[in-house]
Tab-separated table of C-alpha atoms in Angstrom:
chain	number	residue	atom	x	y	z
A	28	MET	CA	63.454	35.030	162.692
A	29	PRO	CA	64.543	31.992	164.411
A	30	ALA	CA	62.707	29.831	161.816
A	31	VAL	CA	64.694	31.745	158.975
A	32	ARG	CA	67.955	31.183	160.916
A	33	ASN	CA	67.379	27.352	161.502
A	34	SER	CA	66.573	26.966	157.861
A	35	VAL	CA	69.775	28.834	157.001
A	36	ARG	CA	71.890	26.723	159.228
A	37	THR	CA	70.304	23.499	157.619
A	38	ALA	CA	71.207	24.852	154.107
A	39	THR	CA	74.775	25.378	155.560
A	40	VAL	CA	75.247	21.713	156.392
A	41	LEU	CA	73.720	20.480	153.007
A	42	ALA	CA	76.043	23.179	151.195
A	43	VAL	CA	79.123	21.673	153.028
A	44	VAL	CA	78.123	18.186	152.020
A	45	CYS	CA	76.988	18.779	148.409
A	46	VAL	CA	79.122	21.785	147.457
A	47	CYS	CA	80.817	19.925	144.615
A	48	PHE	CA	77.468	19.416	142.944
A	49	PHE	CA	76.445	23.096	142.477
A	50	PRO	CA	77.885	26.232	140.532
A	51	SER	CA	79.893	28.168	142.758
A	52	GLN	CA	77.616	31.185	142.838
A	53	THR	CA	74.437	29.159	143.668
A	54	ALA	CA	76.410	27.210	146.512
A	55	PHE	CA	77.665	30.781	147.907
A	56	ALA	CA	74.341	32.233	148.103
A	57	GLY	CA	72.900	29.387	149.809
A	58	ARG	CA	75.314	29.209	152.703
A	59	GLY	CA	73.457	31.789	154.914
A	60	LYS	CA	74.899	33.338	157.943
A	61	HIS	CA	77.074	30.351	158.908
A	62	GLY	CA	78.748	30.457	155.410
A	63	ASN	CA	82.469	31.097	154.922
A	64	ASN	CA	82.842	33.771	152.253
A	65	GLY	CA	84.180	31.203	149.770
A	66	ASP	CA	86.796	30.015	152.103
A	67	THR	CA	87.135	26.415	153.464
A	68	GLU	CA	86.249	25.910	157.144
A	69	GLN	CA	89.661	24.174	157.842
A	70	HIS	CA	92.990	24.367	156.369
A	71	ALA	CA	96.426	23.383	157.662
A	72	GLU	CA	99.930	25.022	157.283
A	73	THR	CA	102.992	23.098	157.783
A	74	ASP	CA	105.974	25.125	159.365
A	75	HIS	CA	109.668	24.549	158.461
A	76	ASP	CA	109.982	22.600	161.666
A	77	GLY	CA	107.051	20.275	160.708
A	78	THR	CA	104.615	21.801	163.280
A	79	VAL	CA	101.136	21.770	161.938
A	80	SER	CA	98.802	24.505	162.758
A	81	VAL	CA	94.964	23.969	161.680
A	82	THR	CA	92.716	27.001	161.550
A	83	VAL	CA	88.946	26.243	162.262
A	84	GLY	CA	86.675	29.225	162.656
A	85	GLY	CA	89.211	31.758	163.160
A	86	VAL	CA	90.925	29.882	165.941
A	87	VAL	CA	94.462	28.502	165.487
A	88	PHE	CA	95.429	25.361	167.150
A	89	ASP	CA	99.010	24.502	167.889
A	90	ARG	CA	99.108	20.488	168.274
A	91	SER	CA	102.851	20.100	168.342
A	92	LYS	CA	102.779	19.030	172.024
A	93	ASN	CA	99.796	16.698	171.593
A	94	GLY	CA	99.889	12.928	171.934
A	95	SER	CA	100.590	11.079	168.730
A	96	GLY	CA	100.520	7.583	167.302
A	97	SER	CA	97.633	5.560	165.692
A	98	ALA	CA	95.842	4.480	168.893
A	99	ALA	CA	95.895	8.157	170.382
A	100	GLY	CA	92.447	9.618	171.103
A	101	ALA	CA	90.441	12.265	172.467
A	102	VAL	CA	89.627	12.420	176.359
A	103	THR	CA	86.132	12.169	177.390
A	104	SER	CA	84.943	14.555	180.173
A	105	ARG	CA	84.213	12.774	183.440
A	106	THR	CA	81.433	15.263	184.199
A	107	SER	CA	78.430	16.271	181.940
A	108	TRP	CA	80.332	19.159	180.737
A	109	THR	CA	81.293	19.126	177.070
A	110	PRO	CA	83.493	21.737	175.090
A	111	PRO	CA	81.699	24.183	173.002
A	112	ALA	CA	79.907	23.062	169.896
A	113	CYS	CA	79.988	26.579	168.361
A	114	TRP	CA	81.640	29.826	169.232
A	115	TYR	CA	81.926	33.538	168.000
A	116	ALA	CA	85.017	34.869	166.719
A	117	PRO	CA	86.251	37.891	164.365
A	118	ARG	CA	85.456	36.848	160.761
A	119	TYR	CA	84.858	40.046	158.272
A	120	THR	CA	86.465	43.219	157.840
A	121	PRO	CA	83.631	45.855	156.859
A	122	GLU	CA	84.515	45.302	153.066
A	123	GLN	CA	84.459	41.419	153.319
A	124	LEU	CA	81.146	41.683	155.289
A	125	GLU	CA	79.659	43.628	152.178
A	126	SER	CA	81.146	41.134	149.870
A	127	TYR	CA	79.593	38.175	151.641
A	128	LEU	CA	76.034	39.622	152.289
A	129	LYS	CA	75.401	41.707	149.111
A	130	PRO	CA	75.289	38.620	146.778
A	131	ILE	CA	73.007	36.865	149.087
A	132	TRP	CA	70.465	39.736	149.048
A	133	GLU	CA	70.654	39.944	145.398
A	134	ALA	CA	69.870	36.212	144.907
A	135	GLY	CA	66.904	36.537	146.918
A	136	SER	CA	67.242	33.174	148.194
A	137	THR	CA	66.504	34.076	151.643
A	138	GLY	CA	63.239	36.042	151.201
A	139	ALA	CA	62.611	39.970	150.740
A	140	ASP	CA	61.528	40.437	154.343
A	141	TRP	CA	64.638	38.984	155.788
A	142	ASP	CA	66.957	40.804	153.257
A	143	SER	CA	65.226	44.014	154.047
A	144	GLN	CA	65.859	43.299	157.613
A	145	GLN	CA	69.533	42.719	156.957
A	146	ARG	CA	69.934	45.793	155.107
A	147	ASP	CA	68.252	47.703	157.787
A	148	ARG	CA	70.829	46.278	160.362
A	149	TYR	CA	74.111	46.618	158.457
A	150	VAL	CA	73.706	49.380	155.907
A	151	ASN	CA	70.675	51.679	156.975
A	152	GLY	CA	72.150	52.601	160.499
A	153	HIS	CA	69.725	50.278	162.723
A	154	PRO	CA	72.215	50.138	164.457
A	155	TYR	CA	74.999	49.777	161.937
A	156	LYS	CA	75.638	52.306	158.913
A	157	ASP	CA	77.305	51.107	155.621
A	158	PHE	CA	78.994	48.074	157.113
A	159	ASN	CA	80.875	50.192	159.565
A	160	LYS	CA	83.163	51.214	156.665
A	161	ASP	CA	84.198	54.287	158.864
A	162	LYS	CA	85.608	51.909	161.274
A	163	ALA	CA	87.729	49.962	159.045
A	164	GLY	CA	91.077	48.947	160.688
A	165	ASP	CA	89.506	49.527	164.149
A	166	GLY	CA	87.468	46.384	164.814
A	167	TYR	CA	86.018	43.305	163.213
A	168	TRP	CA	82.758	41.766	162.504
A	169	TRP	CA	82.162	38.681	164.712
A	170	ASP	CA	80.183	35.629	163.448
A	171	SER	CA	79.403	32.279	164.802
A	172	TYR	CA	81.508	29.051	164.027
A	173	VAL	CA	80.658	25.480	164.305
A	174	ASN	CA	82.667	22.534	165.308
A	175	GLU	CA	83.175	20.490	162.185
A	176	GLY	CA	81.897	17.276	163.759
A	177	PHE	CA	78.301	19.083	164.320
A	178	PRO	CA	78.107	17.552	167.941
A	179	PRO	CA	74.791	18.401	169.887
A	180	GLY	CA	74.341	22.099	170.277
A	181	TRP	CA	76.042	23.100	166.923
A	182	ASP	CA	73.249	25.237	165.908
A	183	SER	CA	72.803	26.884	169.137
A	184	CYS	CA	74.921	30.086	168.073
A	185	ASP	CA	72.263	32.112	166.290
A	186	GLU	CA	73.204	35.637	167.364
A	187	PRO	CA	73.285	37.938	164.275
A	188	ILE	CA	76.799	39.046	163.025
A	189	PHE	CA	77.941	41.892	165.412
A	190	TRP	CA	80.706	44.446	165.522
A	191	VAL	CA	83.411	44.475	168.285
A	192	ASP	CA	85.921	47.531	168.368
A	193	LYS	CA	89.718	46.421	168.806
A	194	GLY	CA	90.677	46.187	172.388
A	195	ASP	CA	86.842	45.923	173.582
A	196	GLN	CA	85.515	42.757	175.060
A	197	PRO	CA	82.766	41.068	173.168
A	198	PRO	CA	79.127	41.566	174.494
A	199	ALA	CA	78.874	39.903	177.954
A	200	ASP	CA	75.248	38.251	177.054
A	201	ILE	CA	76.780	36.477	174.156
A	202	LYS	CA	77.720	32.960	175.338
A	203	ASN	CA	80.990	31.314	173.779
A	204	ALA	CA	82.524	34.660	172.232
A	205	VAL	CA	86.105	33.865	172.259
A	206	THR	CA	88.059	34.746	175.429
A	207	PRO	CA	90.983	32.906	176.872
A	208	GLU	CA	88.805	30.653	178.894
A	209	VAL	CA	86.629	29.900	175.753
A	210	LEU	CA	89.838	29.081	173.878
A	211	ALA	CA	90.998	26.781	176.557
A	212	GLU	CA	87.759	24.884	176.300
A	213	LEU	CA	88.331	24.699	172.446
A	214	ALA	CA	91.567	23.548	173.143
A	215	TYR	CA	90.324	20.693	175.447
A	216	ALA	CA	88.589	19.357	172.574
A	217	GLU	CA	91.630	19.107	170.524
A	218	ILE	CA	93.755	17.121	173.222
A	219	ARG	CA	94.688	13.717	171.902
A	220	VAL	CA	96.579	11.368	174.435
A	221	PRO	CA	98.439	8.221	173.777
A	222	GLY	CA	96.726	4.962	173.560
A	223	THR	CA	96.201	3.096	176.901
A	224	LYS	CA	97.663	-0.496	175.898
A	225	VAL	CA	99.260	-1.483	179.261
A	226	GLU	CA	102.345	-3.691	179.837
A	227	LEU	CA	101.532	-6.972	181.133
A	228	ALA	CA	103.893	-9.649	182.994
A	229	PRO	CA	103.179	-12.437	182.015
A	230	ALA	CA	102.391	-10.834	178.649
A	231	HIS	CA	99.519	-12.127	176.584
A	232	THR	CA	99.062	-15.301	178.522
A	233	THR	CA	98.888	-15.748	182.235
A	234	LYS	CA	97.842	-18.497	184.688
A	235	VAL	CA	94.855	-18.775	186.998
A	236	ASN	CA	95.924	-17.408	190.538
A	237	LEU	CA	99.069	-16.033	189.193
A	238	PRO	CA	99.405	-12.186	189.859
A	239	THR	CA	99.806	-10.380	186.653
A	240	TRP	CA	101.825	-7.045	186.861
A	241	VAL	CA	100.355	-4.092	184.906
A	242	TRP	CA	102.210	-0.705	184.384
A	243	LEU	CA	102.447	1.868	181.622
A	244	ASP	CA	105.732	2.968	179.845
A	245	SER	CA	106.555	6.372	181.534
A	246	ALA	CA	108.148	7.606	178.411
A	247	ASP	CA	104.778	7.514	176.639
A	248	PHE	CA	102.656	8.845	179.464
A	249	LYS	CA	103.793	12.437	179.934
A	250	PRO	CA	101.734	15.651	179.885
A	251	VAL	CA	100.228	16.701	176.616
A	252	SER	CA	99.070	20.035	175.480
A	253	VAL	CA	97.137	22.375	172.934
A	254	THR	CA	97.297	25.909	172.307
A	255	ALA	CA	94.336	27.803	170.985
A	256	SER	CA	94.851	31.344	169.720
A	257	VAL	CA	93.015	34.112	167.843
A	258	PRO	CA	95.981	35.962	166.083
A	259	VAL	CA	94.069	39.098	165.194
A	260	LEU	CA	93.038	39.416	168.765
A	261	GLY	CA	96.400	38.707	170.585
A	262	ILE	CA	94.838	36.122	172.785
A	263	GLU	CA	95.581	32.587	173.399
A	264	ALA	CA	95.128	29.661	176.059
A	265	THR	CA	96.946	26.486	176.737
A	266	ALA	CA	95.041	23.323	177.814
A	267	THR	CA	97.295	20.481	179.448
A	268	ALA	CA	96.494	17.094	180.224
A	269	GLU	CA	98.460	15.171	182.872
A	270	PRO	CA	97.933	11.557	183.663
A	271	VAL	CA	97.061	10.891	187.245
A	272	SER	CA	95.805	7.409	187.492
A	273	LEU	CA	94.966	3.981	185.740
A	274	GLN	CA	91.644	2.041	186.077
A	275	ILE	CA	91.838	-1.842	185.629
A	276	GLU	CA	88.720	-3.743	184.700
A	277	PRO	CA	89.672	-7.259	184.229
A	278	GLY	CA	86.774	-8.196	181.899
A	279	THR	CA	85.247	-10.987	184.319
A	280	ALA	CA	84.047	-10.962	187.819
A	281	ASP	CA	86.349	-13.870	188.497
A	282	ALA	CA	89.272	-11.770	189.010
A	283	ASP	CA	91.019	-9.680	191.839
A	284	THR	CA	92.646	-6.362	191.111
A	285	TYR	CA	95.737	-4.750	192.924
A	286	PRO	CA	94.829	-2.353	194.742
A	287	ALA	CA	91.273	-3.694	195.302
A	288	SER	CA	89.646	-0.554	193.850
A	289	GLY	CA	91.441	-1.221	190.480
A	290	VAL	CA	92.620	2.331	190.598
A	291	CYS	CA	96.375	2.589	190.264
A	292	GLU	CA	97.656	6.038	191.065
A	293	MET	CA	100.670	7.995	189.475
A	294	HIS	CA	103.824	7.729	191.675
A	295	ASP	CA	107.008	9.254	191.094
A	296	GLY	CA	106.003	9.887	187.400
A	297	ARG	CA	104.911	6.264	186.687
A	298	ILE	CA	101.847	4.289	186.999
A	299	GLY	CA	102.319	0.741	188.196
A	300	GLU	CA	105.716	-1.008	188.229
A	301	PRO	CA	107.559	-3.046	185.755
A	302	TYR	CA	108.059	-6.611	186.871
A	303	ALA	CA	111.752	-7.679	187.343
A	304	ARG	CA	113.195	-11.056	188.098
A	305	GLY	CA	113.002	-11.707	191.751
A	306	LYS	CA	109.397	-10.225	192.315
A	307	ALA	CA	107.531	-13.500	191.535
A	308	ASP	CA	106.427	-13.788	195.314
A	309	GLN	CA	105.671	-9.994	195.609
A	310	THR	CA	102.221	-8.368	195.312
A	311	PRO	CA	102.074	-6.005	192.309
A	312	PRO	CA	101.391	-2.501	193.243
A	313	CYS	CA	99.100	-2.454	190.041
A	314	GLY	CA	97.742	-5.579	188.618
A	315	VAL	CA	95.289	-8.477	188.369
A	316	ARG	CA	94.850	-12.030	189.243
A	317	TYR	CA	92.347	-14.157	187.303
A	318	LEU	CA	90.544	-16.950	189.305
A	319	ARG	CA	89.346	-18.793	186.482
A	320	SER	CA	90.453	-19.855	183.191
A	321	SER	CA	89.384	-17.961	179.886
A	322	GLY	CA	88.967	-21.211	178.147
A	323	ASP	CA	89.191	-21.312	174.536
A	324	GLY	CA	88.670	-17.466	174.468
A	325	SER	CA	90.151	-14.557	176.279
A	326	TYR	CA	89.237	-11.814	178.778
A	327	PRO	CA	89.085	-8.156	177.602
A	328	LEU	CA	91.077	-6.162	179.959
A	329	LYS	CA	90.132	-2.671	179.900
A	330	ALA	CA	92.523	0.110	180.853
A	331	THR	CA	91.254	3.617	181.411
A	332	VAL	CA	93.533	6.623	182.181
A	333	THR	CA	92.441	9.706	183.945
A	334	TRP	CA	93.829	12.820	182.882
A	335	LYS	CA	93.692	16.082	185.012
A	336	ILE	CA	93.491	18.829	182.684
A	337	HIS	CA	94.369	22.647	183.537
A	338	TRP	CA	94.868	25.782	181.620
A	339	THR	CA	96.691	29.045	181.433
A	340	GLY	CA	95.982	31.876	179.113
A	341	SER	CA	96.602	35.514	178.208
A	342	GLY	CA	96.607	38.070	181.097
A	343	GLY	CA	97.617	35.504	183.535
A	344	ALA	CA	94.276	33.785	183.379
A	345	GLY	CA	93.976	30.024	184.104
A	346	GLY	CA	92.210	27.435	186.045
A	347	ASP	CA	90.861	23.781	186.052
A	348	LEU	CA	88.819	21.942	183.412
A	349	PRO	CA	87.069	18.675	184.023
A	350	ASP	CA	89.361	15.483	184.299
A	351	GLY	CA	89.130	13.625	180.999
A	352	THR	CA	89.449	9.782	180.506
A	353	PHE	CA	90.710	7.603	177.583
A	354	GLY	CA	90.664	3.711	177.415
A	355	ALA	CA	91.103	0.886	175.678
A	356	THR	CA	90.898	-3.013	175.771
A	357	GLN	CA	93.188	-5.865	175.261
A	358	ASP	CA	92.753	-9.628	175.208
A	359	VAL	CA	94.302	-11.621	178.045
A	360	VAL	CA	94.369	-15.452	177.847
A	361	VAL	CA	94.211	-17.094	181.171
A	362	GLN	CA	95.076	-20.797	181.346
A	363	GLU	CA	94.803	-23.424	184.258
A	364	ILE	CA	98.220	-24.456	185.816
A	365	GLN	CA	98.877	-27.776	184.696
A	366	ALA	CA	99.664	-30.450	187.232
A	367	VAL	CA	102.317	-33.009	186.131
A	368	ASN	CA	101.380	-36.717	187.378
A	369	ARG	CA	104.233	-39.200	187.934
């Protein structure tokens, strides 16, 4: 069976890529257990207020409080943990599962033995009878869904389609069956934070041995959040990311940072401090001092913001998720101070 499931998953990916080249019935029959009953894997709906909710694999994401702008991006976990690459959620009513599986069996593309085992499981009472039609309205058939980016592990959800009564928890031994915590982890993957281009003074071009002040616009660096929900189950979770620090990497060993660690902590809702007239003789709370000219080129200053991420969900659930980081580089030209000879 594992070999059969792996081949079916491969066919699924090929069907997604090549669906426009096949007649609809052929593509439908070849999707296998990770197919989508003729529906697209993702669609977007815009509300009257402009909020866009995207449905992916039975999970609805509200991104209206997410970071925006062309430079916004996803955070990277500071640990080896990664959000789920696949998960299980309600997908079919009894009638929908019948409409999905029967054409596959009739096409015979998955082999007589596999088709017979499927009929035995879902029709003949081992363990389900007649697609659980007698339970219509009292539960859902759950199936696996895949992150559309196909990250590592996308094919690890290989449990056969299973039934869950309304109000019951999914089987405890099935990893990544949606719960508030799993929804929070999926929301983590959807978080987008603002770009990390920092403000500099002097801007663009600085001088050797002259402290350069570095700060972030506090108006742009506020908490962002994404809410993930499964409406048919009435559960949801919100993952919130809050900026906590900025790490400066000057782009050359010939430089000092302020503070010496290069990590500027958030204080009073801001990271760093804007330069103002009269501060030329002060040491910036967040900054860099280049010790050597960049010559005809520039130094790639990298600024990386660390975001603390926590979640709250249905039933008062909640907790912390791994901190995430997001960074970017910008060019800094460093010139020698010109002496005037008289």
